[in-house]
PDB file of C-alpha atoms in Angstrom:
ATOM      1  CA  MET A   1     -13.722 -11.305  -0.210  1.00  0.00           C
ATOM      2  CA  MET A   2     -16.513  -8.716   1.625  1.00  0.00           C
ATOM      3  CA  SER A   3     -17.190  -9.412   4.663  1.00  0.00           C
ATOM      4  CA  GLU A   4     -19.989 -11.226   4.685  1.00  0.00           C
ATOM      5  CA  ARG A   5     -20.250  -9.916   8.577  1.00  0.00           C
ATOM      6  CA  SER A   6     -20.301  -7.211   8.137  1.00  0.00           C
ATOM      7  CA  GLY A   7     -20.989  -5.938   4.399  1.00  0.00           C
ATOM      8  CA  ARG A   8     -17.485  -4.787   4.493  1.00  0.00           C
ATOM      9  CA  PHE A   9     -14.528  -4.711   3.000  1.00  0.00           C
ATOM     10  CA  ARG A  10     -11.916  -3.418   4.217  1.00  0.00           C
ATOM     11  CA  ALA A  11      -8.531  -3.140   4.009  1.00  0.00           C
ATOM     12  CA  ILE A  12      -4.650  -1.991   4.970  1.00  0.00           C
ATOM     13  CA  VAL A  13      -2.442   0.043   3.006  1.00  0.00           C
ATOM     14  CA  ILE A  14       1.256   1.162   5.481  1.00  0.00           C
ATOM     15  CA  GLY A  15       4.515   2.121   3.978  1.00  0.00           C
ATOM     16  CA  SER A  16       7.345   4.061   2.995  1.00  0.00           C
ATOM     17  CA  ARG A  17       6.592   6.873   4.209  1.00  0.00           C
ATOM     18  CA  PHE A  18       9.152   7.701   0.862  1.00  0.00           C
ATOM     19  CA  ARG A  19       6.774   5.906  -1.559  1.00  0.00           C
ATOM     20  CA  PRO A  20       5.333   8.831  -3.780  1.00  0.00           C
ATOM     21  CA  ALA A  21       2.204   8.823  -3.486  1.00  0.00           C
ATOM     22  CA  ILE A  22       0.505   8.523  -7.398  1.00  0.00           C
ATOM     23  CA  ASP A  23       1.950   4.778  -6.988  1.00  0.00           C
ATOM     24  CA  VAL A  24       0.027   4.269  -4.001  1.00  0.00           C
ATOM     25  CA  LYS A  25      -2.766   6.135  -5.733  1.00  0.00           C
ATOM     26  CA  THR A  26      -2.801   4.266  -8.936  1.00  0.00           C
ATOM     27  CA  VAL A  27      -3.311   1.017  -6.997  1.00  0.00           C
ATOM     28  CA  LEU A  28      -6.112   1.871  -4.671  1.00  0.00           C
ATOM     29  CA  ASP A  29      -7.995   3.715  -8.342  1.00  0.00           C
ATOM     30  CA  ARG A  30      -8.478  -0.650  -9.342  1.00  0.00           C
ATOM     31  CA  TYR A  31     -10.169  -0.456  -5.728  1.00  0.00           C
ATOM     32  CA  ASN A  32     -12.469   2.164  -6.132  1.00  0.00           C
ATOM     33  CA  GLY A  33     -15.997   0.997  -5.155  1.00  0.00           C
ATOM     34  CA  VAL A  34     -15.697  -2.498  -3.411  1.00  0.00           C
ATOM     35  CA  ILE A  35     -13.089  -0.878   0.157  1.00  0.00           C
ATOM     36  CA  THR A  36     -15.644   0.168   2.771  1.00  0.00           C
ATOM     37  CA  GLU A  37     -12.309   1.967   4.294  1.00  0.00           C
ATOM     38  CA  ILE A  38      -8.765   1.726   4.712  1.00  0.00           C
ATOM     39  CA  VAL A  39      -7.174   1.262   8.111  1.00  0.00           C
ATOM     40  CA  THR A  40      -3.334   2.971   7.568  1.00  0.00           C
ATOM     41  CA  GLY A  41      -1.021   5.107   9.795  1.00  0.00           C
ATOM     42  CA  GLY A  42      -0.243   8.414  10.966  1.00  0.00           C
ATOM     43  CA  SER A  43       2.751   9.020   7.943  1.00  0.00           C
ATOM     44  CA  THR A  44       3.765  10.706   5.305  1.00  0.00           C
ATOM     45  CA  GLY A  45       4.841   8.899   2.235  1.00  0.00           C
ATOM     46  CA  ALA A  46       2.549   5.974   1.528  1.00  0.00           C
ATOM     47  CA  ASP A  47       0.347   6.357   4.824  1.00  0.00           C
ATOM     48  CA  ALA A  48      -1.212  10.163   3.497  1.00  0.00           C
ATOM     49  CA  ALA A  49      -1.506   8.595   0.360  1.00  0.00           C
ATOM     50  CA  SER A  50      -3.857   5.615   1.226  1.00  0.00           C
ATOM     51  CA  ARG A  51      -6.099   8.969   3.619  1.00  0.00           C
ATOM     52  CA  ALA A  52      -5.752  11.507   0.775  1.00  0.00           C
ATOM     53  CA  TRP A  53      -7.457   9.013  -1.186  1.00  0.00           C
ATOM     54  CA  ALA A  54      -9.679   7.548   0.871  1.00  0.00           C
ATOM     55  CA  ALA A  55     -10.887  10.672   1.597  1.00  0.00           C
ATOM     56  CA  ASP A  56     -11.218  11.514  -1.957  1.00  0.00           C
ATOM     57  CA  HIS A  57     -13.577   9.599  -2.486  1.00  0.00           C
ATOM     58  CA  GLY A  58     -15.819   8.634   0.293  1.00  0.00           C
ATOM     59  CA  VAL A  59     -14.024   6.116   2.009  1.00  0.00           C
ATOM     60  CA  SER A  60     -13.268   5.960   5.808  1.00  0.00           C
ATOM     61  CA  CYS A  61     -10.369   5.686   6.554  1.00  0.00           C
ATOM     62  CA  LYS A  62      -9.252   4.781  10.120  1.00  0.00           C
ATOM     63  CA  ILE A  63      -5.526   6.538  11.362  1.00  0.00           C
ATOM     64  CA  ILE A  64      -3.453   4.180  14.294  1.00  0.00           C
ATOM     65  CA  GLU A  65      -0.184   6.370  14.833  1.00  0.00           C
ATOM     66  CA  PRO A  66       1.923   4.911  16.735  1.00  0.00           C
ATOM     67  CA  ASP A  67       2.489   5.148  20.737  1.00  0.00           C
ATOM     68  CA  TRP A  68       5.641   6.468  20.955  1.00  0.00           C
ATOM     69  CA  ARG A  69       5.463   7.821  25.145  1.00  0.00           C
ATOM     70  CA  HIS A  70       4.513   4.632  26.000  1.00  0.00           C
ATOM     71  CA  ASP A  71       5.932   2.053  23.237  1.00  0.00           C
ATOM     72  CA  GLY A  72       9.291   3.557  22.389  1.00  0.00           C
ATOM     73  CA  ALA A  73      11.338   1.950  20.055  1.00  0.00           C
ATOM     74  CA  SER A  74       8.341  -0.640  19.833  1.00  0.00           C
ATOM     75  CA  ALA A  75       6.065   1.837  18.811  1.00  0.00           C
ATOM     76  CA  ILE A  76       5.926   0.719  14.962  1.00  0.00           C
ATOM     77  CA  LEU A  77       6.309  -2.649  15.637  1.00  0.00           C
ATOM     78  CA  ASN A  78       3.660  -2.576  18.271  1.00  0.00           C
ATOM     79  CA  ARG A  79       0.729   0.276  15.643  1.00  0.00           C
ATOM     80  CA  ASN A  80       1.901  -2.602  13.272  1.00  0.00           C
ATOM     81  CA  THR A  81       0.376  -5.637  15.096  1.00  0.00           C
ATOM     82  CA  GLU A  82      -3.200  -3.007  15.958  1.00  0.00           C
ATOM     83  CA  LEU A  83      -3.190  -2.743  11.874  1.00  0.00           C
ATOM     84  CA  ILE A  84      -3.279  -6.334  12.534  1.00  0.00           C
ATOM     85  CA  ASP A  85      -5.894  -7.070  15.030  1.00  0.00           C
ATOM     86  CA  ASP A  86      -7.945  -4.886  13.926  1.00  0.00           C
ATOM     87  CA  GLY A  87      -8.679  -6.771  11.177  1.00  0.00           C
ATOM     88  CA  ALA A  88      -8.620  -6.271   7.201  1.00  0.00           C
ATOM     89  CA  GLU A  89      -9.918  -8.570   4.320  1.00  0.00           C
ATOM     90  CA  LEU A  90      -6.531  -7.028   2.595  1.00  0.00           C
ATOM     91  CA  CYS A  91      -2.963  -5.448   2.766  1.00  0.00           C
ATOM     92  CA  LEU A  92      -1.439  -3.416   0.037  1.00  0.00           C
ATOM     93  CA  ALA A  93       2.084  -2.753   0.740  1.00  0.00           C
ATOM     94  CA  PHE A  94       4.271   0.057  -0.453  1.00  0.00           C
ATOM     95  CA  PRO A  95       8.027  -0.255   1.264  1.00  0.00           C
ATOM     96  CA  MET A  96      11.177   1.294  -0.924  1.00  0.00           C
ATOM     97  CA  HIS A  97      14.270   0.767   0.671  1.00  0.00           C
ATOM     98  CA  ASP A  98      15.195  -1.232   3.563  1.00  0.00           C
ATOM     99  CA  SER A  99      11.443  -0.557   5.052  1.00  0.00           C
ATOM    100  CA  THR A 100      12.033  -2.788   8.513  1.00  0.00           C
ATOM    101  CA  GLY A 101       8.352  -0.829   9.550  1.00  0.00           C
ATOM    102  CA  THR A 102       6.949  -2.058   6.439  1.00  0.00           C
ATOM    103  CA  LYS A 103       8.192  -5.622   6.193  1.00  0.00           C
ATOM    104  CA  ASP A 104       7.253  -6.401   9.767  1.00  0.00           C
ATOM    105  CA  LEU A 105       3.417  -5.382   8.881  1.00  0.00           C
ATOM    106  CA  ILE A 106       3.733  -7.808   6.118  1.00  0.00           C
ATOM    107  CA  GLU A 107       5.276 -10.200   7.503  1.00  0.00           C
ATOM    108  CA  LYS A 108       2.482  -9.960  10.331  1.00  0.00           C
ATOM    109  CA  ALA A 109      -0.308 -10.192   7.697  1.00  0.00           C
ATOM    110  CA  ILE A 110       0.399 -12.878   6.461  1.00  0.00           C
ATOM    111  CA  ASN A 111       1.160 -15.174   9.599  1.00  0.00           C
ATOM    112  CA  ALA A 112      -2.664 -13.714   9.669  1.00  0.00           C
ATOM    113  CA  GLY A 113      -4.175 -14.633   6.756  1.00  0.00           C
ATOM    114  CA  ILE A 114      -4.987 -11.457   5.610  1.00  0.00           C
ATOM    115  CA  PRO A 115      -4.200 -10.996   1.983  1.00  0.00           C
ATOM    116  CA  THR A 116      -1.288  -8.925   0.914  1.00  0.00           C
ATOM    117  CA  THR A 117       0.432  -7.513  -2.268  1.00  0.00           C
ATOM    118  CA  VAL A 118       3.303  -6.370  -1.837  1.00  0.00           C
ATOM    119  CA  VAL A 119       3.437  -3.736  -4.559  1.00  0.00           C
ATOM    120  CA  ASP A 120       7.640  -3.209  -5.831  1.00  0.00           C
ATOM    121  CA  SER A 121       9.675   0.135  -4.703  1.00  0.00           C
ATOM    122  CA  PRO A 122       9.931   2.567  -7.854  1.00  0.00           C
ATOM    123  CA  GLU A 123      13.565   2.238  -7.509  1.00  0.00           C
ATOM    124  CA  GLU A 124      13.314  -1.811  -8.327  1.00  0.00           C
ATOM    125  CA  ILE A 125      11.132  -1.993 -11.615  1.00  0.00           C
ATOM    126  CA  LYS A 126      13.359  -1.223 -14.669  1.00  0.00           C
ATOM    127  CA  ARG A 127      11.232   0.449 -17.600  1.00  0.00           C
ATOM    128  CA  SER A 128      13.009  -0.678 -20.702  1.00  0.00           C
ATOM    129  CA  THR A 129      13.075   0.997 -23.682  1.00  0.00           C
ATOM    130  CA  HIS A 130      13.327   0.119 -27.924  1.00  0.00           C
ATOM    131  CA  GLU A 131      17.544   1.356 -26.782  1.00  0.00           C
ATOM    132  CA  ARG A 132      18.325   0.639 -23.164  1.00  0.00           C
ATOM    133  CA  THR A 133      16.939  -0.280 -19.300  1.00  0.00           C
ATOM    134  CA  ILE A 134      15.485   3.108 -17.251  1.00  0.00           C
ATOM    135  CA  ASP A 135      15.949   2.535 -13.358  1.00  0.00           C
ATOM    136  CA  VAL A 136      13.018   4.748 -12.648  1.00  0.00           C
ATOM    137  CA  MET A 137      14.266   6.979  -9.501  1.00  0.00           C
ATOM    138  CA  PRO A 138      11.238   8.332  -7.100  1.00  0.00           C
ATOM    139  CA  GLN A 139      12.560  12.296  -8.471  1.00  0.00           C
ATOM    140  CA  ASP A 140      11.935  11.373 -12.268  1.00  0.00           C
ATOM    141  CA  ASP A 141       7.843  11.607 -11.978  1.00  0.00           C
ATOM    142  CA  GLN A 142       7.204  11.712 -15.057  1.00  0.00           C
ATOM    143  CA  LEU A 143       8.853   7.570 -14.621  1.00  0.00           C
ATOM    144  CA  ILE A 144       6.730   7.178 -11.324  1.00  0.00           C
ATOM    145  CA  SER A 145       3.494   7.496 -13.623  1.00  0.00           C
ATOM    146  CA  MET A 146       5.128   4.659 -15.981  1.00  0.00           C
ATOM    147  CA  THR A 147       6.196   2.687 -13.161  1.00  0.00           C
ATOM    148  CA  SER A 148       2.550   3.396 -11.963  1.00  0.00           C
ATOM    149  CA  LYS A 149       1.463   1.797 -15.064  1.00  0.00           C
ATOM    150  CA  HIS A 150       3.929  -0.969 -14.815  1.00  0.00           C
ATOM    151  CA  ILE A 151       2.531  -1.699 -11.580  1.00  0.00           C
ATOM    152  CA  ALA A 152      -1.370  -1.387 -12.427  1.00  0.00           C
ATOM    153  CA  ARG A 153      -1.159  -3.930 -15.509  1.00  0.00           C
ATOM    154  CA  LYS A 154       1.191  -6.682 -12.812  1.00  0.00           C
ATOM    155  CA  TYR A 155      -1.342  -6.119 -10.624  1.00  0.00           C
ATOM    156  CA  GLN A 156      -4.506  -5.771 -12.827  1.00  0.00           C
ATOM    157  CA  LYS A 157      -6.018  -9.801 -12.717  1.00  0.00           C
ATOM    158  CA  ALA A 158      -5.572 -10.495  -9.332  1.00  0.00           C
ATOM    159  CA  LEU A 159      -7.371  -6.057  -9.187  1.00  0.00           C
ATOM    160  CA  ASP A 160     -10.054  -7.579 -11.599  1.00  0.00           C
ATOM    161  CA  GLU A 161     -10.445 -10.488  -9.633  1.00  0.00           C
ATOM    162  CA  LEU A 162     -11.219  -8.390  -6.165  1.00  0.00           C
ATOM    163  CA  ALA A 163     -13.244  -6.321  -8.107  1.00  0.00           C
ATOM    164  CA  HIS A 164     -15.778  -8.973  -9.420  1.00  0.00           C
ATOM    165  CA  LEU A 165     -16.500 -10.834  -5.707  1.00  0.00           C
TER     166      LEU A 165
END
């Protein structure tokens, strides 16, 4: 759904400050060559991973940070509104744990009609083996890697369709 007017494909990428970078990068790799700009926040975790991915792939990146001095406690919620108002063809959200700000952005993106993909938190995904089910924990890089592959497979069909637009 490339914007006909501008030839752009802008993606909002947002998520938990504690989300492992490999999860974000694995999903964004599926959009390589499609995304022309990433719009994200200035935090760690998912925001930082999306900024790094954009730099590594020569993709423009716009950072919209919360204005803590002006907005105080509602800075994240107001920043989320600004992200949505700035417009996008896609929203990729990477919540983890409570992720109140991420959940707020997901709701705003859906209400604005922006196609939104919520990539489940690694600890909410269980990896089954022939012996037992393994709980995926963020500190276990090998399992995070398996989780990222699971996420990529889970969203493969939608990503393939998007790549052929």
